[in-house]
């Protein structure tokens, strides 16, 4: 019996060790024991190189790793002045990496450049004004940052691309096809600017509300339930808008030509009455749509290339959900497809599931594991804690947007949605089901298989240390997990296999 237990343990350790690989280790990466520590990653999209940026107090230590994770050069310098606290993105020219920062209002912009050939760093403060415009998001394509703004009270979207001297080229695209008459005022038109503003902004609606989606990762319902989403597929940006109960509107923008196409796709609620909530998600060139009420739910799959319906599934409150591969699950915290946390309840009745998701923010998440589509259908709701606090953007109290406490530099959520998505927890209650489908979207039996986030969770649980400067990011199509081990005083980086 003892031999059997030992054998099982050895097999478990062997399997677990194959799930990830240590690709880099840096000794004495941080100097001071009691100090705020952060780490960031800037993947080179063209060469596979990687810049690691370690921050301690007001000091940056930058390391350039080649495609094989060999440390080829390093630079030590002071951080950019503290008012430029938010990382937006970066440019790469050869072995020169330029990080773009902004102040908290996105009105002042600065660049910190790291030249790994000369091993020098310098700051440049840009005379870049977006007067009359509002910052929306930034994306990196072909190692160049693209800063996106919206002209106030209009449907003009502006995309700024910066050259080697950080001089911007402005391209303006029109989203006028999104506009519609304001049902409350004959003299007012609802434009793209208004659609991008958050209801949390109060009467002035002054906060831009859009969720940047990293489609290569499993995405939590807390993220995908947002009405406004931004996807990037190589050179193509896709804005999706689900404010309209009857249709999903998609805006396709080519970052090479800036050609823009706006299309509308009917939701299940457009052809059938009785649905209260709706939303959508884009994955694998397909549009997934969901609509629900406390009486019924329907989700559909549309091929965006052919614009033909592939499959649809419907369930009413009297039905058994025959296309699910998990119980109906309710969690007090955030959810990741296929992963269960401690605070979990299981439900049996379809009617209760429909009631829960239809009184929440409805969402659908899609991910592919071992040639099967893992689809999560559910809803999420913010929870107000006993002290009246509601977390912002999925983070609990005391957490910075970079994912650590008290750091001087903060990464906008859009700079690293992988980390934000992984960290989303504690302030929501979610109800959902897990489903598996083949390539024709026929339901298949089987257990939900582990994805990269599941393996990352297991890895964290097995670390018998209090990690610091944690960073999670996507590089070379793999999840990477970096952290500082205070016992060994080393910074370690692991790559996770799918």
Short mmCIF file of C-alpha atoms in Angstrom, two decimals:
data_model
loop_
_atom_site.label_atom_id
_atom_site.label_comp_id
_atom_site.label_asym_id
_atom_site.label_seq_id
_atom_site.Cartn_x
_atom_site.Cartn_y
_atom_site.Cartn_z
CA UNK A 1 0.00 0.00 0.00
CA UNK A 2 2.83 2.42 0.88
CA UNK A 3 4.56 1.64 -2.43
CA UNK A 4 1.31 2.38 -4.26
CA UNK A 5 0.91 5.77 -2.55
CA UNK A 6 4.54 6.67 -3.26
CA UNK A 7 4.09 5.71 -6.92
CA UNK A 8 0.96 7.87 -7.23
CA UNK A 9 2.78 10.83 -5.66
CA UNK A 10 5.74 10.40 -8.00
CA UNK A 11 3.45 10.24 -11.04
CA UNK A 12 1.61 13.39 -9.88
CA UNK A 13 4.88 15.26 -9.41
CA UNK A 14 6.11 14.09 -12.82
CA UNK A 15 2.91 15.21 -14.55
CA UNK A 16 2.86 18.55 -12.71
CA UNK A 17 6.49 19.29 -13.57
CA UNK A 18 5.79 18.77 -17.27
CA UNK A 19 3.04 21.39 -17.19
CA UNK A 20 5.55 24.23 -16.82
CA UNK A 21 9.21 24.93 -17.47
CA UNK A 22 11.55 27.31 -15.72
CA UNK A 23 12.98 29.42 -18.54
CA UNK A 24 14.89 32.10 -16.62
CA UNK A 25 16.33 32.78 -13.18
CA UNK A 26 18.06 35.94 -11.98
CA UNK A 27 20.02 35.98 -8.73
CA UNK A 28 20.02 39.04 -6.48
CA UNK A 29 17.35 40.61 -8.69
CA UNK A 30 16.16 42.90 -5.89
CA UNK A 31 18.50 44.55 -3.39
CA UNK A 32 16.38 45.72 -0.45
CA UNK A 33 14.40 43.32 1.69
CA UNK A 34 11.72 45.80 2.79
CA UNK A 35 10.75 47.58 -0.42
CA UNK A 36 7.94 47.71 -2.94
CA UNK A 37 8.71 45.41 -5.83
CA UNK A 38 7.07 45.12 -9.25
CA UNK A 39 7.86 43.34 -12.50
CA UNK A 40 6.69 43.94 -16.08
CA UNK A 41 7.29 42.24 -19.42
CA UNK A 42 7.59 43.67 -22.93
CA UNK A 43 7.47 40.86 -25.54
CA UNK A 44 9.06 41.53 -28.93
CA UNK A 45 6.33 40.46 -31.35
CA UNK A 46 8.74 40.09 -34.28
CA UNK A 47 11.82 38.33 -32.84
CA UNK A 48 10.59 36.51 -29.75
CA UNK A 49 12.97 38.49 -27.52
CA UNK A 50 11.70 39.70 -24.17
CA UNK A 51 12.43 42.71 -21.98
CA UNK A 52 11.96 42.19 -18.25
CA UNK A 53 11.56 45.35 -16.21
CA UNK A 54 12.06 45.06 -12.45
CA UNK A 55 11.06 47.98 -10.26
CA UNK A 56 12.23 48.52 -6.69
CA UNK A 57 11.37 51.80 -5.04
CA UNK A 58 12.39 54.49 -7.54
CA UNK A 59 14.81 52.23 -9.42
CA UNK A 60 14.33 50.29 -12.67
CA UNK A 61 16.47 47.29 -13.66
CA UNK A 62 15.88 46.22 -17.23
CA UNK A 63 17.03 42.91 -18.73
CA UNK A 64 16.93 41.90 -22.39
CA UNK A 65 16.37 38.18 -22.96
CA UNK A 66 16.82 36.67 -26.40
CA UNK A 67 14.50 34.13 -28.01
CA UNK A 68 16.07 31.40 -25.87
CA UNK A 69 15.71 33.39 -22.61
CA UNK A 70 19.42 34.17 -22.36
CA UNK A 71 20.15 37.45 -20.58
CA UNK A 72 22.04 39.44 -23.23
CA UNK A 73 22.09 42.95 -21.74
CA UNK A 74 20.96 44.91 -18.69
CA UNK A 75 20.40 48.54 -17.69
CA UNK A 76 19.90 50.20 -14.30
CA UNK A 77 18.27 53.62 -14.09
CA UNK A 78 15.85 55.73 -12.08
CA UNK A 79 12.17 55.41 -12.82
CA UNK A 80 10.38 58.05 -14.83
CA UNK A 81 8.97 60.90 -12.62
CA UNK A 82 6.10 59.72 -10.46
CA UNK A 83 3.34 61.68 -12.18
CA UNK A 84 3.85 59.42 -15.22
CA UNK A 85 2.62 56.35 -13.35
CA UNK A 86 0.60 54.46 -15.94
CA UNK A 87 2.15 52.16 -18.55
CA UNK A 88 0.22 52.36 -21.82
CA UNK A 89 2.38 50.30 -24.18
CA UNK A 90 5.70 50.37 -25.99
CA UNK A 91 7.69 50.70 -29.22
CA UNK A 92 10.65 48.49 -30.19
CA UNK A 93 13.36 49.43 -32.70
CA UNK A 94 16.16 46.83 -32.81
CA UNK A 95 17.40 46.49 -29.24
CA UNK A 96 15.85 49.79 -28.14
CA UNK A 97 12.67 49.52 -26.09
CA UNK A 98 10.58 52.66 -25.46
CA UNK A 99 7.85 52.50 -22.82
CA UNK A 100 4.98 55.00 -23.04
CA UNK A 101 3.58 56.38 -19.78
CA UNK A 102 0.77 58.78 -18.92
CA UNK A 103 -0.54 60.58 -15.88
CA UNK A 104 -3.73 59.39 -14.20
CA UNK A 105 -5.91 61.59 -16.44
CA UNK A 106 -4.19 60.60 -19.70
CA UNK A 107 -3.41 64.25 -20.43
CA UNK A 108 0.39 64.17 -20.04
CA UNK A 109 2.61 61.59 -21.75
CA UNK A 110 6.21 60.54 -21.34
CA UNK A 111 8.55 57.90 -22.77
CA UNK A 112 11.37 56.05 -21.05
CA UNK A 113 13.80 54.56 -23.56
CA UNK A 114 16.13 51.62 -22.86
CA UNK A 115 18.95 51.17 -25.42
CA UNK A 116 20.43 47.74 -24.75
CA UNK A 117 23.24 48.25 -27.29
CA UNK A 118 24.65 51.29 -25.48
CA UNK A 119 23.22 50.19 -22.10
CA UNK A 120 21.74 53.63 -21.50
CA UNK A 121 18.30 54.97 -20.63
CA UNK A 122 16.67 58.37 -21.07
CA UNK A 123 13.33 60.11 -20.54
CA UNK A 124 11.40 62.06 -23.16
CA UNK A 125 8.38 64.16 -22.21
CA UNK A 126 6.01 64.46 -25.14
CA UNK A 127 4.28 67.58 -26.36
CA UNK A 128 1.31 65.39 -27.22
CA UNK A 129 -2.10 66.84 -26.43
CA UNK A 130 -5.47 65.22 -26.92
CA UNK A 131 -7.51 68.34 -26.31
CA UNK A 132 -11.15 67.80 -27.21
CA UNK A 133 -10.59 64.04 -27.16
CA UNK A 134 -10.76 61.30 -24.54
CA UNK A 135 -8.32 58.42 -24.14
CA UNK A 136 -9.90 55.05 -24.97
CA UNK A 137 -7.16 52.38 -25.06
CA UNK A 138 -3.72 51.50 -26.45
CA UNK A 139 -2.61 48.47 -28.45
CA UNK A 140 0.77 47.26 -29.66
CA UNK A 141 1.00 45.99 -33.25
CA UNK A 142 4.26 45.15 -35.01
CA UNK A 143 6.17 46.50 -31.99
CA UNK A 144 4.52 49.93 -32.29
CA UNK A 145 2.07 51.48 -29.87
CA UNK A 146 -1.24 52.75 -31.20
CA UNK A 147 -2.98 55.20 -28.87
CA UNK A 148 -6.74 55.32 -29.42
CA UNK A 149 -8.91 58.31 -28.51
CA UNK A 150 -12.47 59.43 -29.25
CA UNK A 151 -13.34 63.00 -30.17
CA UNK A 152 -15.77 64.25 -27.55
CA UNK A 153 -19.46 64.29 -28.48
CA UNK A 154 -18.78 62.64 -31.83
CA UNK A 155 -18.27 59.28 -33.52
CA UNK A 156 -14.72 60.05 -34.69
CA UNK A 157 -12.19 57.53 -33.40
CA UNK A 158 -8.56 58.68 -33.56
CA UNK A 159 -5.58 56.32 -33.76
CA UNK A 160 -2.09 57.75 -33.12
CA UNK A 161 0.99 55.81 -34.25
CA UNK A 162 4.42 56.99 -33.02
CA UNK A 163 7.69 56.86 -35.00
CA UNK A 164 11.30 56.57 -33.71
CA UNK A 165 11.30 60.22 -32.61
CA UNK A 166 7.90 59.74 -30.92
CA UNK A 167 6.17 61.98 -33.43
CA UNK A 168 2.57 60.79 -33.83
CA UNK A 169 0.71 60.15 -37.06
CA UNK A 170 -3.02 60.58 -36.62
CA UNK A 171 -5.61 58.51 -38.47
CA UNK A 172 -9.29 59.24 -37.86
CA UNK A 173 -11.99 56.69 -38.61
CA UNK A 174 -15.72 57.24 -38.44
CA UNK A 175 -18.09 55.12 -36.37
CA UNK A 176 -21.08 57.17 -37.48
CA UNK A 177 -22.99 54.02 -38.42
CA UNK A 178 -23.37 53.34 -34.70
CA UNK A 179 -25.40 56.50 -34.16
CA UNK A 180 -29.12 56.47 -33.49
CA UNK A 181 -31.72 59.04 -32.35
CA UNK A 182 -32.02 59.56 -28.63
CA UNK A 183 -35.47 58.21 -27.69
CA UNK A 184 -35.65 60.76 -24.86
CA UNK A 185 -34.78 63.81 -26.96
CA UNK A 186 -35.62 64.55 -30.60
CA UNK A 187 -32.74 67.02 -30.87
CA UNK A 188 -30.05 64.67 -29.60
CA UNK A 189 -28.24 61.78 -31.30
CA UNK A 190 -26.56 58.96 -29.41
CA UNK A 191 -23.03 58.79 -30.85
CA UNK A 192 -19.99 56.54 -30.35
CA UNK A 193 -18.58 58.85 -27.67
CA UNK A 194 -21.72 58.46 -25.59
CA UNK A 195 -21.74 54.68 -26.11
CA UNK A 196 -18.18 54.40 -24.79
CA UNK A 197 -18.96 56.28 -21.59
CA UNK A 198 -19.68 54.40 -18.40
CA UNK A 199 -22.86 54.66 -16.37
CA UNK A 200 -20.61 54.81 -13.30
CA UNK A 201 -19.59 58.30 -14.37
CA UNK A 202 -22.80 59.70 -12.90
CA UNK A 203 -24.74 62.41 -14.67
CA UNK A 204 -21.70 63.53 -16.64
CA UNK A 205 -20.89 59.95 -17.75
CA UNK A 206 -17.24 60.97 -17.93
CA UNK A 207 -15.49 57.58 -17.66
CA UNK A 208 -14.63 55.55 -20.77
CA UNK A 209 -15.88 52.00 -20.29
CA UNK A 210 -14.40 49.36 -22.59
CA UNK A 211 -12.94 45.94 -21.81
CA UNK A 212 -9.83 44.84 -23.68
CA UNK A 213 -10.03 41.12 -24.45
CA UNK A 214 -6.98 38.86 -24.81
CA UNK A 215 -8.53 36.07 -26.86
CA UNK A 216 -5.57 33.71 -26.52
CA UNK A 217 -6.40 33.21 -22.83
CA UNK A 218 -9.44 31.83 -21.01
CA UNK A 219 -11.48 34.89 -20.10
CA UNK A 220 -13.57 35.26 -16.96
CA UNK A 221 -17.28 36.05 -17.12
CA UNK A 222 -16.53 39.20 -15.12
CA UNK A 223 -14.64 40.42 -18.20
CA UNK A 224 -16.79 39.10 -21.02
CA UNK A 225 -20.05 40.36 -19.49
CA UNK A 226 -19.12 43.96 -20.33
CA UNK A 227 -21.24 45.61 -23.03
CA UNK A 228 -18.28 47.27 -24.79
CA UNK A 229 -15.27 45.14 -25.70
CA UNK A 230 -12.10 45.58 -27.75
CA UNK A 231 -10.36 42.67 -29.47
CA UNK A 232 -7.10 42.61 -31.40
CA UNK A 233 -6.46 39.93 -34.02
CA UNK A 234 -3.03 40.71 -35.51
CA UNK A 235 -3.57 43.89 -37.58
CA UNK A 236 -7.32 43.98 -37.00
CA UNK A 237 -9.08 45.77 -34.18
CA UNK A 238 -12.67 44.83 -33.44
CA UNK A 239 -14.89 46.96 -31.22
CA UNK A 240 -18.05 45.15 -30.11
CA UNK A 241 -21.10 46.95 -28.72
CA UNK A 242 -23.96 45.11 -27.00
CA UNK A 243 -25.96 48.04 -25.63
CA UNK A 244 -28.69 47.22 -28.15
CA UNK A 245 -30.95 44.42 -26.93
CA UNK A 246 -31.75 43.35 -30.50
CA UNK A 247 -28.33 43.28 -32.17
CA UNK A 248 -24.57 43.17 -31.70
CA UNK A 249 -22.61 45.83 -33.56
CA UNK A 250 -19.01 45.17 -34.61
CA UNK A 251 -16.52 47.76 -35.88
CA UNK A 252 -13.59 46.26 -37.80
CA UNK A 253 -10.49 48.50 -38.17
CA UNK A 254 -7.41 47.51 -40.20
CA UNK A 255 -4.27 48.90 -38.52
CA UNK A 256 -2.39 48.79 -41.83
CA UNK A 257 -4.87 50.71 -43.99
CA UNK A 258 -7.27 52.07 -41.33
CA UNK A 259 -10.14 50.86 -43.45
CA UNK A 260 -13.20 50.60 -41.20
CA UNK A 261 -16.29 48.42 -41.57
CA UNK A 262 -19.30 48.49 -39.23
CA UNK A 263 -21.65 45.51 -39.22
CA UNK A 264 -24.74 44.52 -37.24
CA UNK A 265 -25.73 40.98 -36.26
CA UNK A 266 -29.18 40.06 -34.97
CA UNK A 267 -29.39 38.62 -31.48
CA UNK A 268 -31.79 35.82 -30.52
CA UNK A 269 -33.93 38.51 -28.87
CA UNK A 270 -34.48 40.18 -32.26
CA UNK A 271 -36.45 37.26 -33.69
CA UNK A 272 -38.07 36.00 -30.50
CA UNK A 273 -39.73 37.94 -27.69
CA UNK A 274 -39.25 37.29 -24.00
CA UNK A 275 -35.51 37.78 -23.45
CA UNK A 276 -34.32 40.25 -20.82
CA UNK A 277 -30.51 40.25 -21.11
CA UNK A 278 -28.07 39.66 -23.98
CA UNK A 279 -24.37 39.76 -24.83
CA UNK A 280 -21.75 38.40 -27.23
CA UNK A 281 -18.16 37.17 -27.53
CA UNK A 282 -15.77 36.77 -30.47
CA UNK A 283 -13.48 33.76 -30.76
CA UNK A 284 -11.93 31.86 -33.68
CA UNK A 285 -13.62 34.07 -36.32
CA UNK A 286 -17.00 33.26 -34.84
CA UNK A 287 -19.58 35.38 -33.06
CA UNK A 288 -21.12 33.77 -29.99
CA UNK A 289 -24.33 35.40 -28.76
CA UNK A 290 -26.45 34.73 -25.68
CA UNK A 291 -29.87 35.97 -24.57
CA UNK A 292 -31.75 35.06 -21.41
CA UNK A 293 -34.66 35.74 -19.09
CA UNK A 294 -35.97 33.94 -16.03
CA UNK A 295 -38.03 31.82 -18.43
CA UNK A 296 -35.52 30.77 -21.10
CA UNK A 297 -32.03 31.07 -22.58
CA UNK A 298 -30.63 30.77 -26.09
CA UNK A 299 -27.08 30.95 -27.39
CA UNK A 300 -25.99 30.93 -31.01
CA UNK A 301 -22.79 30.52 -33.03
CA UNK A 302 -22.28 32.53 -36.23
CA UNK A 303 -19.40 32.22 -38.71
CA UNK A 304 -18.07 35.77 -39.25
CA UNK A 305 -16.47 34.84 -42.57
CA UNK A 306 -19.59 33.42 -44.22
CA UNK A 307 -22.06 35.24 -41.92
CA UNK A 308 -24.03 32.00 -41.68
CA UNK A 309 -25.49 30.53 -38.52
CA UNK A 310 -23.63 27.39 -37.42
CA UNK A 311 -25.64 26.25 -34.42
CA UNK A 312 -28.11 27.39 -31.78
CA UNK A 313 -29.16 25.95 -28.44
CA UNK A 314 -32.23 26.84 -26.40
CA UNK A 315 -33.42 25.86 -22.94
CA UNK A 316 -36.51 26.81 -20.91
CA UNK A 317 -36.95 26.76 -17.14
CA UNK A 318 -38.79 23.42 -17.35
CA UNK A 319 -35.94 21.76 -19.28
CA UNK A 320 -32.88 19.86 -18.20
CA UNK A 321 -29.78 21.50 -19.70
CA UNK A 322 -28.49 18.60 -21.76
CA UNK A 323 -25.55 20.44 -23.32
CA UNK A 324 -23.73 21.20 -20.07
CA UNK A 325 -20.62 19.34 -18.87
CA UNK A 326 -20.66 20.62 -15.32
CA UNK A 327 -23.20 21.21 -12.59
CA UNK A 328 -24.79 24.65 -12.38
CA UNK A 329 -22.19 26.44 -10.30
CA UNK A 330 -22.43 29.55 -8.16
CA UNK A 331 -19.27 31.12 -6.79
CA UNK A 332 -18.79 34.02 -4.43
CA UNK A 333 -15.63 35.14 -6.23
CA UNK A 334 -14.48 35.43 -9.83
CA UNK A 335 -14.54 32.43 -12.13
CA UNK A 336 -12.18 30.92 -14.62
CA UNK A 337 -13.54 28.39 -17.11
CA UNK A 338 -12.96 24.89 -15.81
CA UNK A 339 -11.61 26.01 -12.43
CA UNK A 340 -13.44 25.88 -9.11
CA UNK A 341 -12.61 27.90 -6.02
CA UNK A 342 -13.51 27.15 -2.41
CA UNK A 343 -16.73 29.17 -2.13
CA UNK A 344 -18.75 27.05 -4.54
CA UNK A 345 -22.39 25.98 -4.53
CA UNK A 346 -24.03 23.63 -6.99
CA UNK A 347 -27.61 24.00 -8.20
CA UNK A 348 -29.92 21.48 -9.79
CA UNK A 349 -32.86 23.47 -11.14
CA UNK A 350 -32.67 25.18 -14.52
CA UNK A 351 -35.22 27.73 -13.31
CA UNK A 352 -32.87 28.89 -10.55
CA UNK A 353 -29.96 29.14 -13.00
CA UNK A 354 -32.02 31.28 -15.38
CA UNK A 355 -33.23 33.49 -12.56
CA UNK A 356 -29.66 34.05 -11.31
CA UNK A 357 -28.04 34.87 -14.66
CA UNK A 358 -30.92 37.07 -15.82
CA UNK A 359 -30.63 39.24 -12.73
CA UNK A 360 -26.86 39.58 -13.32
CA UNK A 361 -24.58 40.90 -16.04
CA UNK A 362 -24.88 38.21 -18.70
CA UNK A 363 -21.76 36.86 -20.39
CA UNK A 364 -20.34 34.12 -22.56
CA UNK A 365 -16.71 32.98 -22.65
CA UNK A 366 -15.10 30.64 -25.18
CA UNK A 367 -11.77 28.83 -25.13
CA UNK A 368 -10.37 25.87 -27.04
CA UNK A 369 -8.58 22.98 -25.32
CA UNK A 370 -7.52 19.80 -27.15
CA UNK A 371 -9.59 20.66 -30.22
CA UNK A 372 -12.80 21.12 -28.22
CA UNK A 373 -14.62 24.37 -27.54
CA UNK A 374 -15.08 25.02 -23.82
CA UNK A 375 -17.98 27.48 -23.58
CA UNK A 376 -19.01 29.11 -20.31
CA UNK A 377 -22.52 30.56 -20.09
CA UNK A 378 -23.42 32.62 -17.07
CA UNK A 379 -23.82 35.89 -15.26
CA UNK A 380 -21.94 37.91 -12.69
CA UNK A 381 -22.93 40.49 -10.13
CA UNK A 382 -20.90 42.93 -8.05
CA UNK A 383 -21.02 42.43 -4.30
CA UNK A 384 -20.86 45.31 -1.87
CA UNK A 385 -18.77 44.36 1.15
CA UNK A 386 -19.73 44.98 4.77
CA UNK A 387 -17.94 48.34 4.73
CA UNK A 388 -19.88 49.43 1.66
CA UNK A 389 -16.91 49.07 -0.70
CA UNK A 390 -17.38 47.73 -4.19
CA UNK A 391 -14.17 46.70 -5.94
CA UNK A 392 -13.08 48.50 -9.09
CA UNK A 393 -12.60 46.55 -12.30
CA UNK A 394 -12.52 43.22 -10.55
CA UNK A 395 -9.81 43.98 -7.99
CA UNK A 396 -10.39 43.91 -4.26
CA UNK A 397 -9.56 46.80 -1.96
CA UNK A 398 -5.87 47.70 -1.74
CA UNK A 399 -4.91 46.18 -5.07
CA UNK A 400 -3.28 48.35 -7.71
CA UNK A 401 -4.14 47.82 -11.36
CA UNK A 402 -0.71 46.30 -11.88
CA UNK A 403 -1.69 43.56 -9.47
CA UNK A 404 0.52 44.46 -6.51
CA UNK A 405 0.10 46.63 -3.45
CA UNK A 406 1.81 49.99 -3.12
CA UNK A 407 3.88 50.00 -6.30
CA UNK A 408 4.92 53.36 -7.70
CA UNK A 409 4.29 52.40 -11.31
CA UNK A 410 0.94 51.02 -12.45
CA UNK A 411 0.11 49.16 -15.64
CA UNK A 412 -3.23 50.09 -17.17
CA UNK A 413 -5.46 47.02 -17.30
CA UNK A 414 -5.31 47.21 -21.09
CA UNK A 415 -1.51 46.98 -21.09
CA UNK A 416 -1.66 43.46 -19.64
CA UNK A 417 -5.21 42.04 -19.76
CA UNK A 418 -3.75 38.58 -19.10
CA UNK A 419 -2.79 39.55 -15.55
CA UNK A 420 -6.02 41.44 -14.93
CA UNK A 421 -8.10 38.52 -16.17
CA UNK A 422 -6.24 36.09 -13.90
CA UNK A 423 -6.53 38.39 -10.90
CA UNK A 424 -10.23 39.17 -11.28
CA UNK A 425 -11.87 38.03 -8.06
CA UNK A 426 -13.48 38.78 -4.65
CA UNK A 427 -16.05 41.45 -5.54
CA UNK A 428 -18.49 39.47 -7.68
CA UNK A 429 -20.89 36.57 -7.43
CA UNK A 430 -21.07 34.40 -10.55
CA UNK A 431 -23.43 31.67 -11.74
CA UNK A 432 -22.45 29.59 -14.76
CA UNK A 433 -22.29 26.27 -16.59
CA UNK A 434 -19.39 24.73 -18.51
CA UNK A 435 -20.10 23.17 -21.91
CA UNK A 436 -18.04 21.22 -24.46
CA UNK A 437 -18.56 21.20 -28.23
CA UNK A 438 -16.73 19.75 -31.23
CA UNK A 439 -15.67 21.74 -34.30
CA UNK A 440 -19.22 21.56 -35.68
CA UNK A 441 -20.54 22.79 -32.32
CA UNK A 442 -22.30 19.55 -31.59
CA UNK A 443 -22.31 18.85 -27.86
CA UNK A 444 -19.81 16.24 -26.68
CA UNK A 445 -19.62 14.36 -23.40
CA UNK A 446 -16.59 14.52 -21.13
CA UNK A 447 -14.92 16.39 -18.35
CA UNK A 448 -13.71 19.96 -18.70
CA UNK A 449 -9.97 19.75 -19.29
CA UNK A 450 -7.46 21.96 -17.56
CA UNK A 451 -6.30 25.09 -19.34
CA UNK A 452 -3.21 27.22 -18.79
CA UNK A 453 -4.80 29.19 -15.94
CA UNK A 454 -5.73 25.98 -14.12
CA UNK A 455 -2.11 24.83 -14.29
CA UNK A 456 -0.96 28.23 -13.12
CA UNK A 457 -3.29 28.03 -10.12
CA UNK A 458 -1.90 24.61 -9.23
CA UNK A 459 1.64 25.92 -9.57
CA UNK A 460 0.90 28.83 -7.23
CA UNK A 461 -0.71 26.51 -4.70
CA UNK A 462 2.42 24.35 -4.66
CA UNK A 463 4.79 27.27 -4.07
CA UNK A 464 5.65 27.18 -0.39
CA UNK A 465 6.78 30.81 -0.36
CA UNK A 466 5.30 34.28 -0.18
CA UNK A 467 5.99 35.52 -3.69
CA UNK A 468 6.53 39.16 -4.62
CA UNK A 469 6.67 41.14 -7.88
CA UNK A 470 4.34 38.64 -9.53
CA UNK A 471 3.66 39.09 -13.24
CA UNK A 472 1.57 36.97 -15.60
CA UNK A 473 1.76 37.60 -19.33
CA UNK A 474 1.49 36.03 -22.76
CA UNK A 475 4.69 35.49 -24.78
CA UNK A 476 5.24 33.27 -27.82
CA UNK A 477 1.65 32.00 -27.45
CA UNK A 478 2.31 30.72 -23.93
CA UNK A 479 1.39 31.92 -20.48
CA UNK A 480 4.39 33.05 -18.45
CA UNK A 481 4.56 33.46 -14.69
CA UNK A 482 7.31 35.53 -13.09
CA UNK A 483 7.92 36.19 -9.40
CA UNK A 484 10.55 37.10 -6.83
CA UNK A 485 11.44 34.38 -4.32
CA UNK A 486 12.47 36.25 -1.13
CA UNK A 487 14.03 33.13 0.38
CA UNK A 488 16.37 32.44 -2.54
CA UNK A 489 16.51 36.15 -3.48
CA UNK A 490 15.97 35.21 -7.12
CA UNK A 491 13.52 36.30 -9.79
CA UNK A 492 12.16 33.24 -11.59
CA UNK A 493 10.23 32.97 -14.84
CA UNK A 494 8.18 29.94 -15.89
CA UNK A 495 6.53 29.09 -19.20
CA UNK A 496 3.30 27.05 -19.13
CA UNK A 497 2.33 24.50 -21.74
CA UNK A 498 -1.26 24.35 -22.94
#
